PDB file of C-alpha atoms in Angstrom:
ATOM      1  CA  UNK Z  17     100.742 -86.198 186.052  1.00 40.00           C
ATOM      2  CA  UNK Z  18     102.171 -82.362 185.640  1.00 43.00           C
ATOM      3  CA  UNK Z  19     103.341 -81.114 182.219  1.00 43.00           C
ATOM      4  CA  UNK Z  20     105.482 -78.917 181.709  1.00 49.00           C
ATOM      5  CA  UNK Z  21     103.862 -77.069 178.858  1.00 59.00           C
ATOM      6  CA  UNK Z  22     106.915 -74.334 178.548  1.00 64.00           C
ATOM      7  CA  UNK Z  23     109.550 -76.675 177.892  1.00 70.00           C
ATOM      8  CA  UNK Z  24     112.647 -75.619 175.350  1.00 78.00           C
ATOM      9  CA  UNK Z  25     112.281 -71.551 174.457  1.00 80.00           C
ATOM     10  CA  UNK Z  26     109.998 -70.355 171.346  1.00 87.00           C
ATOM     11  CA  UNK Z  27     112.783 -69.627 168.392  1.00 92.00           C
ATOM     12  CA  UNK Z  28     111.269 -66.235 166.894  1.00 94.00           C
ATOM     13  CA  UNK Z  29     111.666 -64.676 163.527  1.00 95.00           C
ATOM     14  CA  UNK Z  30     109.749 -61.341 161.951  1.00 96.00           C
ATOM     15  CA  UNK Z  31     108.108 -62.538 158.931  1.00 95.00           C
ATOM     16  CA  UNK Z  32     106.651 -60.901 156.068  1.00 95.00           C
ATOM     17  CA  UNK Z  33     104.516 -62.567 153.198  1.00 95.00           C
ATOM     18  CA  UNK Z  34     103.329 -61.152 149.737  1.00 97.00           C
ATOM     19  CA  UNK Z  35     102.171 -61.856 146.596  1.00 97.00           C
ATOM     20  CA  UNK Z  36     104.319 -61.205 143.474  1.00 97.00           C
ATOM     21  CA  UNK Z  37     101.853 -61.988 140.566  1.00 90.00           C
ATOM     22  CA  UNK Z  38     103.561 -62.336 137.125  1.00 95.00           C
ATOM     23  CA  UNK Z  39     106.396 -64.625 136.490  1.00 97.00           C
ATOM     24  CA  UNK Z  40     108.566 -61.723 134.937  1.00 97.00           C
ATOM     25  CA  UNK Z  41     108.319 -59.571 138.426  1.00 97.00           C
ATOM     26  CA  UNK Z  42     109.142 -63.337 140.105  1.00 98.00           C
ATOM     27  CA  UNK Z  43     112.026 -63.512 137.642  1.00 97.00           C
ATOM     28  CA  UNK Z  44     113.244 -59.731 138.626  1.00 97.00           C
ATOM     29  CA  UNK Z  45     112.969 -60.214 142.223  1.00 98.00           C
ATOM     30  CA  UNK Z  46     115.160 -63.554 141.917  1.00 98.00           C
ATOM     31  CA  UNK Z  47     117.992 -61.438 140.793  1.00 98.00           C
ATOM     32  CA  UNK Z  48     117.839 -58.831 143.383  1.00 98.00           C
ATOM     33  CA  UNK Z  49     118.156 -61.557 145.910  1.00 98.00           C
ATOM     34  CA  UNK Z  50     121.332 -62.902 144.233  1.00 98.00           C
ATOM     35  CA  UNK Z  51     122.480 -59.433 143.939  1.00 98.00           C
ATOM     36  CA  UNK Z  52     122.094 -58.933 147.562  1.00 97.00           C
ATOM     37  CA  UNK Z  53     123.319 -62.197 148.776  1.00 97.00           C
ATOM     38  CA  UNK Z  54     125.821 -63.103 146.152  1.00 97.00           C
ATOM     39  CA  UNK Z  55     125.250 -66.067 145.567  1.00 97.00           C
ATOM     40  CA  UNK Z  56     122.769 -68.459 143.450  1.00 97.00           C
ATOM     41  CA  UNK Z  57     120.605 -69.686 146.235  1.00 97.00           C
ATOM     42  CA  UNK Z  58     119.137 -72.977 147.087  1.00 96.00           C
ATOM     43  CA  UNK Z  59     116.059 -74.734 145.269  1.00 96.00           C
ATOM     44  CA  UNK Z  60     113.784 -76.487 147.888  1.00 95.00           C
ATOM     45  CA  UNK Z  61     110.744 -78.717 147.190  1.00 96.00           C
ATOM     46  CA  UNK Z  62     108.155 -78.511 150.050  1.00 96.00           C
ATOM     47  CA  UNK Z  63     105.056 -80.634 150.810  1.00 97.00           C
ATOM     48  CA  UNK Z  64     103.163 -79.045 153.752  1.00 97.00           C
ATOM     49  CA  UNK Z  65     100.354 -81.278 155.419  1.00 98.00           C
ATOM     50  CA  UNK Z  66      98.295 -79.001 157.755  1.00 97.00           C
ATOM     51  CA  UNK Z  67      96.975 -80.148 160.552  1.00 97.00           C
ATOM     52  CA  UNK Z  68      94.267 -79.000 163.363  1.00 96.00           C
ATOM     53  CA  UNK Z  69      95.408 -77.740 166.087  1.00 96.00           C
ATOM     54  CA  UNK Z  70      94.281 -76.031 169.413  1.00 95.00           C
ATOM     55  CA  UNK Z  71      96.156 -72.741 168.452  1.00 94.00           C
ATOM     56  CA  UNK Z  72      98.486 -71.379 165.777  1.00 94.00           C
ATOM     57  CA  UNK Z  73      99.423 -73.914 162.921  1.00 95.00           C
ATOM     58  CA  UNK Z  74     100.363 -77.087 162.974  1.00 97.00           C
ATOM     59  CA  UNK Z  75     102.542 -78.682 160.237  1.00 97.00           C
ATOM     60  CA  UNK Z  76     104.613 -81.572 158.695  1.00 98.00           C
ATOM     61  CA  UNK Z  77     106.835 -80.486 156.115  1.00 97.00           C
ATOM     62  CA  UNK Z  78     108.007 -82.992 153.130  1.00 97.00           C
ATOM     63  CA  UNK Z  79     111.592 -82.270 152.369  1.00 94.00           C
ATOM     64  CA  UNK Z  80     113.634 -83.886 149.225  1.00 87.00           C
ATOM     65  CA  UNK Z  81     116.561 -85.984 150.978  1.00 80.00           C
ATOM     66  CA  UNK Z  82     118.372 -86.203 152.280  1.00 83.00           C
ATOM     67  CA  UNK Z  83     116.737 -83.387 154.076  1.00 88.00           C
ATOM     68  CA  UNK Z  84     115.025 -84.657 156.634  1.00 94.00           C
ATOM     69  CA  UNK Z  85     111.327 -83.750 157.268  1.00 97.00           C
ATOM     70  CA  UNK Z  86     109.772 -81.390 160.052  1.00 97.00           C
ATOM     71  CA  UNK Z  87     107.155 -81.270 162.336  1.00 98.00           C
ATOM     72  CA  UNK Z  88     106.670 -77.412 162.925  1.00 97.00           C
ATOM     73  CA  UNK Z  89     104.005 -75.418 165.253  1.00 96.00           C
ATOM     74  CA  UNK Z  90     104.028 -71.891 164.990  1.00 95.00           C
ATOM     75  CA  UNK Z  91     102.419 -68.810 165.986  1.00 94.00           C
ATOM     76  CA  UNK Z  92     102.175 -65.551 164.335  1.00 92.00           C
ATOM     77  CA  UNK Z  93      99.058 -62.835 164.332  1.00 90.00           C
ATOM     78  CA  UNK Z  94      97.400 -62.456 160.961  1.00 90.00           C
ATOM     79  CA  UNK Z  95      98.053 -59.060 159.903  1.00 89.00           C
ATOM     80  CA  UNK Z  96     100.005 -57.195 156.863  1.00 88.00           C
ATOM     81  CA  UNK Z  97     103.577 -56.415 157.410  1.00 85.00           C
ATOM     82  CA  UNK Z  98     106.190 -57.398 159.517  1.00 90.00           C
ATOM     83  CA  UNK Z  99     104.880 -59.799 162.413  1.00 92.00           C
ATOM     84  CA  UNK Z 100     106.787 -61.706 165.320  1.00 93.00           C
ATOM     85  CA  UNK Z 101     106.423 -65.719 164.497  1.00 93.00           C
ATOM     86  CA  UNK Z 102     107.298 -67.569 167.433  1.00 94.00           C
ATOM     87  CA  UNK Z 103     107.608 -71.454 166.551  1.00 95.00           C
ATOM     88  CA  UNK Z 104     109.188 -74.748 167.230  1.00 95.00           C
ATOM     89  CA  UNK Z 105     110.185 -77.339 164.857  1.00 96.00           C
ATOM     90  CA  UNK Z 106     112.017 -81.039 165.292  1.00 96.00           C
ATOM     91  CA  UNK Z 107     113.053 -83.137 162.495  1.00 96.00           C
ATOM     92  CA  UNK Z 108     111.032 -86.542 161.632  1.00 96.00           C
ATOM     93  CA  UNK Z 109     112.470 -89.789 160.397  1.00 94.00           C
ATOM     94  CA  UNK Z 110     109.341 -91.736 159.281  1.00 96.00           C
ATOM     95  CA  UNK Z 111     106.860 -88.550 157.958  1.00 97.00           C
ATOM     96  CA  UNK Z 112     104.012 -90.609 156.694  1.00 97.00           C
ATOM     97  CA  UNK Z 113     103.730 -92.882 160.334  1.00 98.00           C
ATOM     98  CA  UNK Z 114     103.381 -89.138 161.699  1.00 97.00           C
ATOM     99  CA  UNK Z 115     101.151 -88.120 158.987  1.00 98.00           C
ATOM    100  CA  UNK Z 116      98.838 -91.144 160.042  1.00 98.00           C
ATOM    101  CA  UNK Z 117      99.118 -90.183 163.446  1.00 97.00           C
ATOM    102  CA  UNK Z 118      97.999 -86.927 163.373  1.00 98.00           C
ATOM    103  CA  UNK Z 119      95.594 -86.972 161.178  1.00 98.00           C
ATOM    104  CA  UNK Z 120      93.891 -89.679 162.791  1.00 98.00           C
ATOM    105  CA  UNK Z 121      94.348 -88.281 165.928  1.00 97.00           C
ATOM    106  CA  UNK Z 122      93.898 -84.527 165.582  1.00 97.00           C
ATOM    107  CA  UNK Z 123      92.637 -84.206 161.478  1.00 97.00           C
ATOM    108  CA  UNK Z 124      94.291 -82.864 158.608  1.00 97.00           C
ATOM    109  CA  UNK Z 125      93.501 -79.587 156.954  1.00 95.00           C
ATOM    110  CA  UNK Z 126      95.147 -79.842 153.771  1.00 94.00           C
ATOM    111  CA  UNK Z 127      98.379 -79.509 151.715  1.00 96.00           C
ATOM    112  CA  UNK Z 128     100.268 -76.650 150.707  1.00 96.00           C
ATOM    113  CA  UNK Z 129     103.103 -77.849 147.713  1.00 97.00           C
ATOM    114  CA  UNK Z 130     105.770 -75.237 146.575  1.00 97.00           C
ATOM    115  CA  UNK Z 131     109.117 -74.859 145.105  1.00 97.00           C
ATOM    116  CA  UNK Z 132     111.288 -72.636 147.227  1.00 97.00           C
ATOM    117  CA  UNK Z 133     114.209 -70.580 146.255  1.00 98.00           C
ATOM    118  CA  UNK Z 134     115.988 -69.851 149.275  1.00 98.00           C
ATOM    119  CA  UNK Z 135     118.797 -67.012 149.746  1.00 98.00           C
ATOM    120  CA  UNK Z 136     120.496 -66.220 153.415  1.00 97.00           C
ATOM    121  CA  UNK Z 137     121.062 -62.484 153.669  1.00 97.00           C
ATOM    122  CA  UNK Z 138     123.265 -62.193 157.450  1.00 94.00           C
ATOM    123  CA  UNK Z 139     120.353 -64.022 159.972  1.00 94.00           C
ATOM    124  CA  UNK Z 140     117.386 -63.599 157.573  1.00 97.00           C
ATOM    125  CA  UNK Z 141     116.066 -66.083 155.120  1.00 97.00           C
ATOM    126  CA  UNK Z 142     114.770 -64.420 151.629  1.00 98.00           C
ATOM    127  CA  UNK Z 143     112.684 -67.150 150.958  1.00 98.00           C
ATOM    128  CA  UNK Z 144     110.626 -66.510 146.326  1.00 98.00           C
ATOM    129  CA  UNK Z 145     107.896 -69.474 146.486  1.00 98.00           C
ATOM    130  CA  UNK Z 146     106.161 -70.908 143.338  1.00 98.00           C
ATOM    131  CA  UNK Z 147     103.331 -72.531 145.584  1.00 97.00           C
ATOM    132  CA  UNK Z 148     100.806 -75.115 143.407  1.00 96.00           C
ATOM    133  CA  UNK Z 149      97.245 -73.867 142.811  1.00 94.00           C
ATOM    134  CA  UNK Z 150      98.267 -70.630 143.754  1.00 95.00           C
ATOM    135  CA  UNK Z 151     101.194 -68.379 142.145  1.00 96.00           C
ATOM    136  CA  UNK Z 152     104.056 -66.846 142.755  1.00 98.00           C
ATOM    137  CA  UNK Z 153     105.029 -65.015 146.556  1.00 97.00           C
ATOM    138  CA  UNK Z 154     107.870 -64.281 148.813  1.00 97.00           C
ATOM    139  CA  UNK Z 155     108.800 -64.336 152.530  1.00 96.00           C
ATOM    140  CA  UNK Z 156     111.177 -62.766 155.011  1.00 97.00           C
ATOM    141  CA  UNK Z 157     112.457 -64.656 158.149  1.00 96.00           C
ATOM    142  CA  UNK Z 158     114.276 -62.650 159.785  1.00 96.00           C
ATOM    143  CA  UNK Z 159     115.841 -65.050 162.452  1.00 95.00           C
ATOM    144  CA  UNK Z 160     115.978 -63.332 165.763  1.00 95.00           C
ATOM    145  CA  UNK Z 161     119.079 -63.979 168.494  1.00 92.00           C
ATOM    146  CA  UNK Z 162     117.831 -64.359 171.837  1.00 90.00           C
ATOM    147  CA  UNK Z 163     118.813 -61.252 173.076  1.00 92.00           C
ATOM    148  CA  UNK Z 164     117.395 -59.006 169.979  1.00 92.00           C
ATOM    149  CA  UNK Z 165     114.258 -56.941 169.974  1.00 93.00           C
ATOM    150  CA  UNK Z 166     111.666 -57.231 168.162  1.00 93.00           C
ATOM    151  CA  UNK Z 167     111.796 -53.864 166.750  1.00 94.00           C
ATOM    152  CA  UNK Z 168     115.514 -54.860 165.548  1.00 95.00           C
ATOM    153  CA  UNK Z 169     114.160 -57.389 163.935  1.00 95.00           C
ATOM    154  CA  UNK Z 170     111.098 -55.386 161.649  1.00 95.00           C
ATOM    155  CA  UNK Z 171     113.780 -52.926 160.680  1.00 95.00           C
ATOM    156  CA  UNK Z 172     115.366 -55.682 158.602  1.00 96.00           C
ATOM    157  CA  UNK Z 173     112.038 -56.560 157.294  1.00 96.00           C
ATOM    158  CA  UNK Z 174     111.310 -52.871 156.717  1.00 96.00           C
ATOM    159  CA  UNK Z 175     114.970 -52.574 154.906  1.00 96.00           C
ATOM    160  CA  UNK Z 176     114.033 -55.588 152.665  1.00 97.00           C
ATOM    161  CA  UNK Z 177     110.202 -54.521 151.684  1.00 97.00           C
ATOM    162  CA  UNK Z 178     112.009 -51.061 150.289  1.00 97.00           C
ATOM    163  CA  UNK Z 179     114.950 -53.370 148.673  1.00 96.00           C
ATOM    164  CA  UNK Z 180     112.678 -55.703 146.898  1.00 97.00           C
ATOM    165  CA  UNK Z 181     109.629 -52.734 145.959  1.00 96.00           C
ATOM    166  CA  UNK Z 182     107.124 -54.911 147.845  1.00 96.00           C
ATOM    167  CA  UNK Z 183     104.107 -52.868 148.125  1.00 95.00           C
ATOM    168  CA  UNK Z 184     101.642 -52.333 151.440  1.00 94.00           C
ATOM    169  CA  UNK Z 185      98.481 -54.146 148.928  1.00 95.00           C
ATOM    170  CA  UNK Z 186     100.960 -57.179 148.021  1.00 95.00           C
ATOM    171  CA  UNK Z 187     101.563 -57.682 151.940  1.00 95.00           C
ATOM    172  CA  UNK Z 188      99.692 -61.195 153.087  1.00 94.00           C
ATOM    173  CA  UNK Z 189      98.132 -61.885 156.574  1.00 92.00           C
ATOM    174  CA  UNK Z 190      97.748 -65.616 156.762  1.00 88.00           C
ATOM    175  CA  UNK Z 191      99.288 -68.362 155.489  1.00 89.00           C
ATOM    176  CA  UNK Z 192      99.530 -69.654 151.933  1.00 92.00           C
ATOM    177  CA  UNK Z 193      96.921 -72.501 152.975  1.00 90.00           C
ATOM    178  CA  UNK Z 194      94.406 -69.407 154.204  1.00 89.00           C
ATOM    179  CA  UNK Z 195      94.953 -68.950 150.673  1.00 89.00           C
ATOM    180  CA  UNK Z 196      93.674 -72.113 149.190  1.00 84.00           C
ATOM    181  CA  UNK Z 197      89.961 -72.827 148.151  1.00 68.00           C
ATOM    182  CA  UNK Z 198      88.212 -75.699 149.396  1.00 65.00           C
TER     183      UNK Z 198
END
């Protein structure tokens, strides 16, 4: 029996990562991203399981309803900076069957817990974590059209890392689970 491992197109974003330390430089960088957005943002409460997986990352993120949880793979190199994340996500009615599933089937890694305060700025997602166990960080997704390049794409990151003062030794390279000690 043939697969057809392609199937629907990667959705891609540039994504940047970093640590923000103290809760007062949290605070500050809160109010630059309502300043920039105009608006008050959304809160978001996240429970990541990790699972193993062949290649990239392999996740099932816990939302608060009525969002609806998410089964996501992605795929981004581990390096400082701006990087192109190419993933693909689909949303899951009954999380903890799937949780059973996969971790029977392919073993789970661990769990990554966070409150997220979201803000949209145009296509990119400003995205000031309070992850458990772990501190305080922020993320860039830059959402990417079809048709734009990559290099369109890390000059919004670039334009954001200057906006917020995020500095080259607060840039991550992994995940916030590479972050976690067993």
């Amino acid at each position: 029996m043939e697969t057809n491992a392609a199937g629907p197109a990667d959705e891609r974003n540039i994504e940047i990562k970093a640590r923000v330390g103290s809760d007062e430089e949290f605070a500050r960088r809160v109010e630059i991203a309502k300043k920039l957005t105009q608006s008050e943002g959304e809160t978001i409460v996240q429970r990541d399981v990790f699972f193993n997986s062949q290649s990239g990352r392999l996740k099932l993120r816990y939302l608060q309803a009525p969002a609806k949880s998410q089964l996501v793979y992605y795929d981004r190199p581990d390096v400082a900076g701006p990087k192109l994340s190419k993933f693909n996500k689909i949303e899951v009615d009954e999380p903890e069957v799937l949780e059973k599933i996969l971790t029977l089937s392919n073993g789970a890694k661990g769990i990554v817990a966070k409150t997220r305060y979201l803000f949209m700025y145009e296509r990119t997602r400003i995205h000031l974590d309070r992850v458990e166990n772990l501190g305080n960080f922020m993320e860039f997704e830059v959402c990417l059209l079809p048709e734009q390049t990559i290099e369109e794409g890390q000059a919004v990151a670039d334009k954001l890392i200057k906006e917020f003062g995020i500095q080259e030794a607060d840039l991550m390279t992994g995940a916030y689970f590479d972050e976690l000690k067993p």
